[in-house]
Amino acid sequence: MLGQLVPCGGGDPIPLLKPKLLVGRRSQCDIALRFPNVSSHHCELEFKDGYWFVRDLNSRNGIKVNGVRCDQKWLLPGDILSIARHKYEIQYTPQSDAPPPEVEEDPFSRSLLEKAGLERRRPSRPSRPSRSAPSEPPRPRPAPRTVNLDEMSEEERLAWEFLQQSEQRRDNEP
């Protein structure tokens, strides 16, 4: 056994049996926490360089170490790991005399709202092409139709006039 997570509110300790553990709500996870506020794949615990390291997996409710929200962090014996709102004390004996390596986080990798815990991190997605730089040339507009307004009902005439005004406004935009 490489250590254990002891629930702060009481309960059975969770043994840390493998050097890499997936924590989440699903039964396939190495550590299954069956709480609705725990994501299906919430975080990953990894024992490397003699210390436990935790990494959030873009979970909805995040992780905290000693009350501070983070994406990833080295865990020292006695640290309190919060997974969503569930707190656990990590207990283990470090397997190295050297301190854990420093985690270098890019200061621009998260917004200030994310750092403050007011917004959750969104998984990276392919960006959409912007309207100002279309990826393909604009399609030519069809030639204007001749419309006999006398043959239209009042509702059709009002709708047609509205569409004409909308097209004119769009054409006059910079």
PDB file of C-alpha atoms in Angstrom:
ATOM      1  CA  MET A   1       0.000   0.000   0.000  1.00  0.00           C
ATOM      2  CA  LEU A   2       1.352   3.425  -1.020  1.00  0.00           C
ATOM      3  CA  GLY A   3      -0.804   5.400   1.405  1.00  0.00           C
ATOM      4  CA  GLN A   4      -4.437   6.114   2.119  1.00  0.00           C
ATOM      5  CA  LEU A   5      -7.111   8.788   1.899  1.00  0.00           C
ATOM      6  CA  VAL A   6      -8.872   9.234   5.229  1.00  0.00           C
ATOM      7  CA  PRO A   7     -12.321  10.900   5.020  1.00  0.00           C
ATOM      8  CA  CYS A   8     -12.304  14.019   7.230  1.00  0.00           C
ATOM      9  CA  GLY A   9     -15.912  13.510   8.314  1.00  0.00           C
ATOM     10  CA  GLY A  10     -15.276   9.919   9.374  1.00  0.00           C
ATOM     11  CA  GLY A  11     -15.533   6.687   7.478  1.00  0.00           C
ATOM     12  CA  ASP A  12     -13.292   3.943   6.192  1.00  0.00           C
ATOM     13  CA  PRO A  13      -9.888   4.949   4.799  1.00  0.00           C
ATOM     14  CA  ILE A  14      -9.389   4.463   1.071  1.00  0.00           C
ATOM     15  CA  PRO A  15      -6.159   2.534   0.362  1.00  0.00           C
ATOM     16  CA  LEU A  16      -3.896   3.860  -2.396  1.00  0.00           C
ATOM     17  CA  LEU A  17      -2.808   0.555  -3.936  1.00  0.00           C
ATOM     18  CA  LYS A  18      -1.414   1.523  -7.349  1.00  0.00           C
ATOM     19  CA  PRO A  19       0.980   4.273  -8.454  1.00  0.00           C
ATOM     20  CA  LYS A  20      -1.646   5.783 -10.778  1.00  0.00           C
ATOM     21  CA  LEU A  21      -5.288   6.047  -9.706  1.00  0.00           C
ATOM     22  CA  LEU A  22      -8.319   7.483 -11.463  1.00  0.00           C
ATOM     23  CA  VAL A  23     -10.835   9.074  -9.076  1.00  0.00           C
ATOM     24  CA  GLY A  24     -14.431   9.656 -10.127  1.00  0.00           C
ATOM     25  CA  ARG A  25     -18.087   8.685  -9.871  1.00  0.00           C
ATOM     26  CA  ARG A  26     -17.993   5.778 -12.341  1.00  0.00           C
ATOM     27  CA  SER A  27     -17.557   2.208 -11.200  1.00  0.00           C
ATOM     28  CA  GLN A  28     -14.640   1.770 -13.651  1.00  0.00           C
ATOM     29  CA  CYS A  29     -12.568   4.322 -11.676  1.00  0.00           C
ATOM     30  CA  ASP A  30      -9.870   3.001  -9.345  1.00  0.00           C
ATOM     31  CA  ILE A  31     -11.441   5.064  -6.557  1.00  0.00           C
ATOM     32  CA  ALA A  32     -15.202   5.348  -7.099  1.00  0.00           C
ATOM     33  CA  LEU A  33     -16.849   8.172  -5.139  1.00  0.00           C
ATOM     34  CA  ARG A  34     -20.587   7.796  -5.658  1.00  0.00           C
ATOM     35  CA  PHE A  35     -21.644  11.379  -5.068  1.00  0.00           C
ATOM     36  CA  PRO A  36     -23.615  13.468  -7.607  1.00  0.00           C
ATOM     37  CA  ASN A  37     -21.197  16.417  -7.345  1.00  0.00           C
ATOM     38  CA  VAL A  38     -18.183  14.230  -8.238  1.00  0.00           C
ATOM     39  CA  SER A  39     -17.509  14.090 -11.984  1.00  0.00           C
ATOM     40  CA  SER A  40     -17.390  10.736 -13.765  1.00  0.00           C
ATOM     41  CA  HIS A  41     -13.602  11.177 -14.198  1.00  0.00           C
ATOM     42  CA  HIS A  42     -12.819  13.830 -11.593  1.00  0.00           C
ATOM     43  CA  CYS A  43      -9.076  13.702 -10.926  1.00  0.00           C
ATOM     44  CA  GLU A  44      -5.995  11.520 -11.113  1.00  0.00           C
ATOM     45  CA  LEU A  45      -3.606  10.632  -8.299  1.00  0.00           C
ATOM     46  CA  GLU A  46      -0.092   9.612  -9.294  1.00  0.00           C
ATOM     47  CA  PHE A  47       2.774   8.467  -7.088  1.00  0.00           C
ATOM     48  CA  LYS A  48       5.951   9.721  -8.703  1.00  0.00           C
ATOM     49  CA  ASP A  49       9.363  10.775  -7.434  1.00  0.00           C
ATOM     50  CA  GLY A  50       8.333   9.419  -4.025  1.00  0.00           C
ATOM     51  CA  TYR A  51       5.349  11.787  -3.573  1.00  0.00           C
ATOM     52  CA  TRP A  52       1.666  11.804  -4.492  1.00  0.00           C
ATOM     53  CA  PHE A  53       0.623  14.232  -7.218  1.00  0.00           C
ATOM     54  CA  VAL A  54      -3.009  15.177  -7.969  1.00  0.00           C
ATOM     55  CA  ARG A  55      -4.310  16.496 -11.301  1.00  0.00           C
ATOM     56  CA  ASP A  56      -7.847  17.730 -11.978  1.00  0.00           C
ATOM     57  CA  LEU A  57      -9.394  16.267 -15.148  1.00  0.00           C
ATOM     58  CA  ASN A  58     -11.544  19.308 -16.057  1.00  0.00           C
ATOM     59  CA  SER A  59     -14.111  18.297 -13.473  1.00  0.00           C
ATOM     60  CA  ARG A  60     -17.179  20.419 -12.866  1.00  0.00           C
ATOM     61  CA  ASN A  61     -16.534  21.051  -9.153  1.00  0.00           C
ATOM     62  CA  GLY A  62     -12.738  20.894  -9.150  1.00  0.00           C
ATOM     63  CA  ILE A  63     -10.210  19.962  -6.503  1.00  0.00           C
ATOM     64  CA  LYS A  64      -8.645  21.830  -3.601  1.00  0.00           C
ATOM     65  CA  VAL A  65      -5.526  21.154  -1.588  1.00  0.00           C
ATOM     66  CA  ASN A  66      -5.612  22.607   1.920  1.00  0.00           C
ATOM     67  CA  GLY A  67      -8.580  24.770   0.918  1.00  0.00           C
ATOM     68  CA  VAL A  68      -6.922  26.273  -2.197  1.00  0.00           C
ATOM     69  CA  ARG A  69      -8.409  25.442  -5.589  1.00  0.00           C
ATOM     70  CA  CYS A  70      -5.863  24.113  -8.080  1.00  0.00           C
ATOM     71  CA  ASP A  71      -5.499  22.169 -11.308  1.00  0.00           C
ATOM     72  CA  GLN A  72      -2.536  20.111 -10.148  1.00  0.00           C
ATOM     73  CA  LYS A  73      -0.389  19.924  -7.026  1.00  0.00           C
ATOM     74  CA  TRP A  74       2.072  17.775  -5.114  1.00  0.00           C
ATOM     75  CA  LEU A  75       0.508  16.315  -1.976  1.00  0.00           C
ATOM     76  CA  LEU A  76       2.488  16.134   1.246  1.00  0.00           C
ATOM     77  CA  PRO A  77       1.541  13.804   4.113  1.00  0.00           C
ATOM     78  CA  GLY A  78      -1.295  15.353   6.110  1.00  0.00           C
ATOM     79  CA  ASP A  79      -2.557  17.569   3.277  1.00  0.00           C
ATOM     80  CA  ILE A  80      -6.335  17.840   2.923  1.00  0.00           C
ATOM     81  CA  LEU A  81      -7.540  16.962  -0.580  1.00  0.00           C
ATOM     82  CA  SER A  82     -11.052  18.165  -1.442  1.00  0.00           C
ATOM     83  CA  ILE A  83     -12.704  16.350  -4.315  1.00  0.00           C
ATOM     84  CA  ALA A  84     -15.802  18.403  -5.107  1.00  0.00           C
ATOM     85  CA  ARG A  85     -16.943  19.065  -1.506  1.00  0.00           C
ATOM     86  CA  HIS A  86     -15.610  15.822  -0.016  1.00  0.00           C
ATOM     87  CA  LYS A  87     -12.466  16.199   2.108  1.00  0.00           C
ATOM     88  CA  TYR A  88      -9.788  13.561   2.641  1.00  0.00           C
ATOM     89  CA  GLU A  89      -6.497  13.639   4.512  1.00  0.00           C
ATOM     90  CA  ILE A  90      -3.722  11.941   2.584  1.00  0.00           C
ATOM     91  CA  GLN A  91      -1.511   9.743   4.719  1.00  0.00           C
ATOM     92  CA  TYR A  92       1.673   8.162   3.391  1.00  0.00           C
ATOM     93  CA  THR A  93       5.426   8.027   3.909  1.00  0.00           C
ATOM     94  CA  PRO A  94       7.423   9.878   1.215  1.00  0.00           C
ATOM     95  CA  GLN A  95       9.823   7.576  -0.638  1.00  0.00           C
ATOM     96  CA  SER A  96      12.405  10.309  -1.232  1.00  0.00           C
ATOM     97  CA  ASP A  97      14.583  12.559   0.903  1.00  0.00           C
ATOM     98  CA  ALA A  98      14.407  15.349  -1.692  1.00  0.00           C
ATOM     99  CA  PRO A  99      11.425  17.723  -1.699  1.00  0.00           C
ATOM    100  CA  PRO A 100       8.830  17.222  -4.452  1.00  0.00           C
ATOM    101  CA  PRO A 101       9.574  18.986  -7.747  1.00  0.00           C
ATOM    102  CA  GLU A 102       8.026  22.406  -8.303  1.00  0.00           C
ATOM    103  CA  VAL A 103       4.895  22.574 -10.426  1.00  0.00           C
ATOM    104  CA  GLU A 104       5.330  25.240 -13.045  1.00  0.00           C
ATOM    105  CA  GLU A 105       1.948  26.565 -14.078  1.00  0.00           C
ATOM    106  CA  ASP A 106       1.620  28.931 -16.998  1.00  0.00           C
ATOM    107  CA  PRO A 107       0.195  32.109 -15.424  1.00  0.00           C
ATOM    108  CA  PHE A 108      -1.954  32.672 -18.514  1.00  0.00           C
ATOM    109  CA  SER A 109      -3.384  29.150 -18.712  1.00  0.00           C
ATOM    110  CA  ARG A 110      -6.470  30.129 -16.660  1.00  0.00           C
ATOM    111  CA  SER A 111      -8.587  33.255 -16.455  1.00  0.00           C
ATOM    112  CA  LEU A 112      -8.824  35.246 -13.235  1.00  0.00           C
ATOM    113  CA  LEU A 113     -12.410  34.024 -12.806  1.00  0.00           C
ATOM    114  CA  GLU A 114     -11.194  30.410 -12.988  1.00  0.00           C
ATOM    115  CA  LYS A 115      -8.408  31.093 -10.496  1.00  0.00           C
ATOM    116  CA  ALA A 116     -10.931  32.629  -8.095  1.00  0.00           C
ATOM    117  CA  GLY A 117     -13.207  29.600  -8.453  1.00  0.00           C
ATOM    118  CA  LEU A 118     -16.008  31.671 -10.001  1.00  0.00           C
ATOM    119  CA  GLU A 119     -15.883  29.958 -13.386  1.00  0.00           C
ATOM    120  CA  ARG A 120     -15.042  26.394 -14.292  1.00  0.00           C
ATOM    121  CA  ARG A 121     -12.466  25.491 -16.862  1.00  0.00           C
ATOM    122  CA  ARG A 122     -13.888  24.390 -20.170  1.00  0.00           C
ATOM    123  CA  PRO A 123     -12.318  21.592 -22.149  1.00  0.00           C
ATOM    124  CA  SER A 124     -10.404  22.901 -25.099  1.00  0.00           C
ATOM    125  CA  ARG A 125     -12.394  22.668 -28.296  1.00  0.00           C
ATOM    126  CA  PRO A 126     -11.514  23.466 -31.854  1.00  0.00           C
ATOM    127  CA  SER A 127     -12.205  27.124 -32.430  1.00  0.00           C
ATOM    128  CA  ARG A 128     -14.883  28.232 -34.831  1.00  0.00           C
ATOM    129  CA  PRO A 129     -13.877  30.363 -37.768  1.00  0.00           C
ATOM    130  CA  SER A 130     -14.648  33.998 -37.065  1.00  0.00           C
ATOM    131  CA  ARG A 131     -17.138  35.956 -39.136  1.00  0.00           C
ATOM    132  CA  SER A 132     -14.506  38.529 -40.042  1.00  0.00           C
ATOM    133  CA  ALA A 133     -12.243  35.949 -41.689  1.00  0.00           C
ATOM    134  CA  PRO A 134     -14.397  33.355 -43.442  1.00  0.00           C
ATOM    135  CA  SER A 135     -12.691  30.159 -44.486  1.00  0.00           C
ATOM    136  CA  GLU A 136     -14.528  30.065 -47.813  1.00  0.00           C
ATOM    137  CA  PRO A 137     -15.540  32.880 -50.147  1.00  0.00           C
ATOM    138  CA  PRO A 138     -19.040  34.280 -49.620  1.00  0.00           C
ATOM    139  CA  ARG A 139     -21.746  32.875 -51.823  1.00  0.00           C
ATOM    140  CA  PRO A 140     -23.138  35.223 -54.460  1.00  0.00           C
ATOM    141  CA  ARG A 141     -26.589  36.523 -53.765  1.00  0.00           C
ATOM    142  CA  PRO A 142     -29.407  35.521 -56.082  1.00  0.00           C
ATOM    143  CA  ALA A 143     -30.687  38.165 -58.452  1.00  0.00           C
ATOM    144  CA  PRO A 144     -33.559  40.229 -57.029  1.00  0.00           C
ATOM    145  CA  ARG A 145     -36.979  38.904 -57.890  1.00  0.00           C
ATOM    146  CA  THR A 146     -39.760  41.006 -59.248  1.00  0.00           C
ATOM    147  CA  VAL A 147     -42.658  40.851 -56.884  1.00  0.00           C
ATOM    148  CA  ASN A 148     -46.182  41.960 -57.560  1.00  0.00           C
ATOM    149  CA  LEU A 149     -47.334  43.472 -54.265  1.00  0.00           C
ATOM    150  CA  ASP A 150     -50.938  43.654 -55.520  1.00  0.00           C
ATOM    151  CA  GLU A 151     -51.166  39.844 -55.585  1.00  0.00           C
ATOM    152  CA  MET A 152     -50.011  39.485 -51.940  1.00  0.00           C
ATOM    153  CA  SER A 153     -52.099  39.432 -48.809  1.00  0.00           C
ATOM    154  CA  GLU A 154     -51.479  42.146 -46.230  1.00  0.00           C
ATOM    155  CA  GLU A 155     -49.437  39.750 -44.048  1.00  0.00           C
ATOM    156  CA  GLU A 156     -47.289  38.612 -46.985  1.00  0.00           C
ATOM    157  CA  ARG A 157     -46.653  42.222 -48.044  1.00  0.00           C
ATOM    158  CA  LEU A 158     -45.586  43.240 -44.501  1.00  0.00           C
ATOM    159  CA  ALA A 159     -43.270  40.223 -44.236  1.00  0.00           C
ATOM    160  CA  TRP A 160     -41.736  40.954 -47.646  1.00  0.00           C
ATOM    161  CA  GLU A 161     -41.142  44.623 -46.735  1.00  0.00           C
ATOM    162  CA  PHE A 162     -39.561  43.578 -43.435  1.00  0.00           C
ATOM    163  CA  LEU A 163     -37.175  41.213 -45.248  1.00  0.00           C
ATOM    164  CA  GLN A 164     -36.242  43.939 -47.737  1.00  0.00           C
ATOM    165  CA  GLN A 165     -35.436  46.352 -44.912  1.00  0.00           C
ATOM    166  CA  SER A 166     -33.376  43.695 -43.115  1.00  0.00           C
ATOM    167  CA  GLU A 167     -31.327  43.034 -46.260  1.00  0.00           C
ATOM    168  CA  GLN A 168     -30.717  46.745 -46.753  1.00  0.00           C
ATOM    169  CA  ARG A 169     -29.501  47.134 -43.164  1.00  0.00           C
ATOM    170  CA  ARG A 170     -27.204  44.139 -43.564  1.00  0.00           C
ATOM    171  CA  ASP A 171     -25.796  45.507 -46.823  1.00  0.00           C
ATOM    172  CA  ASN A 172     -25.081  48.877 -45.199  1.00  0.00           C
ATOM    173  CA  GLU A 173     -23.165  47.421 -42.234  1.00  0.00           C
ATOM    174  CA  PRO A 174     -19.405  48.038 -42.274  1.00  0.00           C
TER     175      PRO A 174
END
